Structures are given as C-alpha cells and as structure tokens.
GROMACS .gro file of C-alpha atoms in nm:
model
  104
    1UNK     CA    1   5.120  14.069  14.033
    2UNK     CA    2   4.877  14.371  13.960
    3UNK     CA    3   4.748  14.440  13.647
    4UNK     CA    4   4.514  14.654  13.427
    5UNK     CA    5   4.234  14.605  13.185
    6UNK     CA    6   4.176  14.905  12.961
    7UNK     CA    7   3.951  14.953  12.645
    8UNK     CA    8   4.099  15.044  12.314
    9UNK     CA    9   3.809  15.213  12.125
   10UNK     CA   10   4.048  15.272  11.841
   11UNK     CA   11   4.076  14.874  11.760
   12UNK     CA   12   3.721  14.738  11.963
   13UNK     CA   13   3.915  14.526  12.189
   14UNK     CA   14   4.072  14.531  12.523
   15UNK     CA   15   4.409  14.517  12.684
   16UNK     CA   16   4.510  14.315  13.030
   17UNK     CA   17   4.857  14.508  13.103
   18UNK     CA   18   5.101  14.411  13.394
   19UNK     CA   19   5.449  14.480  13.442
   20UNK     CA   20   5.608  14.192  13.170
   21UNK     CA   21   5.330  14.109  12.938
   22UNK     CA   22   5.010  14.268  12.720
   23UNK     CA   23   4.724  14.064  12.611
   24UNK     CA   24   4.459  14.188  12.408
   25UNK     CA   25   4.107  14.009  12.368
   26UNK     CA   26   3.759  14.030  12.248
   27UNK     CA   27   3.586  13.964  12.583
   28UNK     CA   28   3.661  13.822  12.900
   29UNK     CA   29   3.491  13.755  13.252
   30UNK     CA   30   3.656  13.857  13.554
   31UNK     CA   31   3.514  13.633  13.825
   32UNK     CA   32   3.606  13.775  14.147
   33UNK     CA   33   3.630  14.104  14.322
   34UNK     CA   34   3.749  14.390  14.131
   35UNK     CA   35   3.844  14.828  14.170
   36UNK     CA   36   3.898  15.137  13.999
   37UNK     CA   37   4.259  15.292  13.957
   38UNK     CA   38   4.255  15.640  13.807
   39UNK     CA   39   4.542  15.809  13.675
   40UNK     CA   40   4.400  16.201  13.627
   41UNK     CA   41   4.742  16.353  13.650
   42UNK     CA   42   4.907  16.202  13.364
   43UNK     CA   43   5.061  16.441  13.121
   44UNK     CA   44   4.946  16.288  12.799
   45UNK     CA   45   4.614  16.109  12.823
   46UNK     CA   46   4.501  16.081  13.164
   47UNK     CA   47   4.319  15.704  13.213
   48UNK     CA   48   4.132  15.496  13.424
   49UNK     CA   49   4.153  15.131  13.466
   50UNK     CA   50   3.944  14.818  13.637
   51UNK     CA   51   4.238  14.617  13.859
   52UNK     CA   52   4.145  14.263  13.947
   53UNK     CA   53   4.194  14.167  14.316
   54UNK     CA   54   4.350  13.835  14.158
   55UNK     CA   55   4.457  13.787  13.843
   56UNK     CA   56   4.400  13.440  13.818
   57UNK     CA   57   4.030  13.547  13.824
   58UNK     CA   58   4.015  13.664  13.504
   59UNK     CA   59   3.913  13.429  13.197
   60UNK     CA   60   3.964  13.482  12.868
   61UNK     CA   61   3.706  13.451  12.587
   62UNK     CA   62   3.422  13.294  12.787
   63UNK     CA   63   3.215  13.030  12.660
   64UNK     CA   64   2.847  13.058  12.613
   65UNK     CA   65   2.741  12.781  12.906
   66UNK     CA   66   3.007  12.986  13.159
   67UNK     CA   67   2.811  13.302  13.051
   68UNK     CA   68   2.464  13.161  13.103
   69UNK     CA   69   2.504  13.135  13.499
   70UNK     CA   70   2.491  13.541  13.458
   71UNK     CA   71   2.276  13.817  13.427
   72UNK     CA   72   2.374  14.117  13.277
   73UNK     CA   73   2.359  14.444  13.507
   74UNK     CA   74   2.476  14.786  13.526
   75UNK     CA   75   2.689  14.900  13.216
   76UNK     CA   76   3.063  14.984  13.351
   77UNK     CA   77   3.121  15.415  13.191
   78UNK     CA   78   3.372  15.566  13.197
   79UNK     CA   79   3.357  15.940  13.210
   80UNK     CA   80   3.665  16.085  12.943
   81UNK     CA   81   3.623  16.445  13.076
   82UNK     CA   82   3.571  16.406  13.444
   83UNK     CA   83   3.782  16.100  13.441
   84UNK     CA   84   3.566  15.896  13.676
   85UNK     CA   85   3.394  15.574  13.695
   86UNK     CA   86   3.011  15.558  13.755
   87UNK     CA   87   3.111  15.218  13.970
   88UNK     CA   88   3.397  15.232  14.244
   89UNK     CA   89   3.446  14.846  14.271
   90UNK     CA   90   3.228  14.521  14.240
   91UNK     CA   91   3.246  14.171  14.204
   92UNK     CA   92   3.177  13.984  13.882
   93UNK     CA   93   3.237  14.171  13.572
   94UNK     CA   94   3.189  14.069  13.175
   95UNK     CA   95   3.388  14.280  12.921
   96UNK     CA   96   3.207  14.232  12.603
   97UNK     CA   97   3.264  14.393  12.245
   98UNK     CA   98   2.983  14.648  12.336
   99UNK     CA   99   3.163  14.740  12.667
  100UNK     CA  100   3.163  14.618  13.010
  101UNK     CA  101   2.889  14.495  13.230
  102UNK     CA  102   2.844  14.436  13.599
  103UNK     CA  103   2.718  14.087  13.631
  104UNK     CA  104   2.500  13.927  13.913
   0.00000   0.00000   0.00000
C-alpha cells in the first residue's frame, strides 16, 4: 500500500500517511528506493511528499549503531513557493529532527 511522509514544521515531527493509518515520529530511516509526489494543484495548501517504493523499508526511530553504517549527504528542500524538490528520487534517506538527509 502507498504511503506518504510529510514534515510538520508546526509540531517538529513527521507524519507517514496511507490510506487507514497516521504515524507521527521523531526520525526515521527509509532504507530502500524512494520518489517525489507533488500535489501543486490543491486548493488549500498545495504539498509535496517523499513515497517509499516499499513500505516495509521504512524504520522507525533508528538506533545509533543502524545509523553509523551512514554518511550524511545532500539535505532533502523543499521549495514552499515553487513547490519542488531539489532531489527527484534516491535511495537511502534519514529524516532527522533538523530535516531530511540523503544518505550514502
């Protein structure tokens, strides 16, 4: 099943959204292949969002020793006004407290 991972700036935290449930978390590592959906042509609040090729990819509050196989890369921005991504898709991506990072 598809789902979304959005930032809420308003609370510091973010949101994995699919069609029956909403979790919200700190940070979490999506370890896999992911994309961009952008929805410009909402009516209220156009928003863009990372999609995971497979949810089971994503992991929930990393630990430190899962982390340390990682480097942190490019920072993940998101562009409010233009409502664009600087990155299209990736693999490997760590969504910390200070925002997201691609990994390597």
């Amino acid at each position: 099943m598809k789902c979304q991972i959005y930032r809420c700036n308003c609370r510091g935290i973010w949101t994995i959204q699919n069609r029956n449930r909403k979790v919200t978390v700190e940070s979490l590592l999506l370890n896999g292949k992911w994309s961009i959906e952008l929805k410009p042509h909402r009516r209220r609040n156009p928003k863009g969002f990372v999609v995971p090729s497979n949810p089971q990819d994503i992991i929930l509050h990393p630990n430190q020793a899962t982390l340390k196989k990682f480097n942190k890369g490019i920072k993940l921005i998101y562009d409010k006004d233009a409502i664009t991504f600087n990155i299209d898709n990736g693999q490997y991506l760590f969504f910390a407290e200070d925002g997201a990072w691609c990994i390597r």
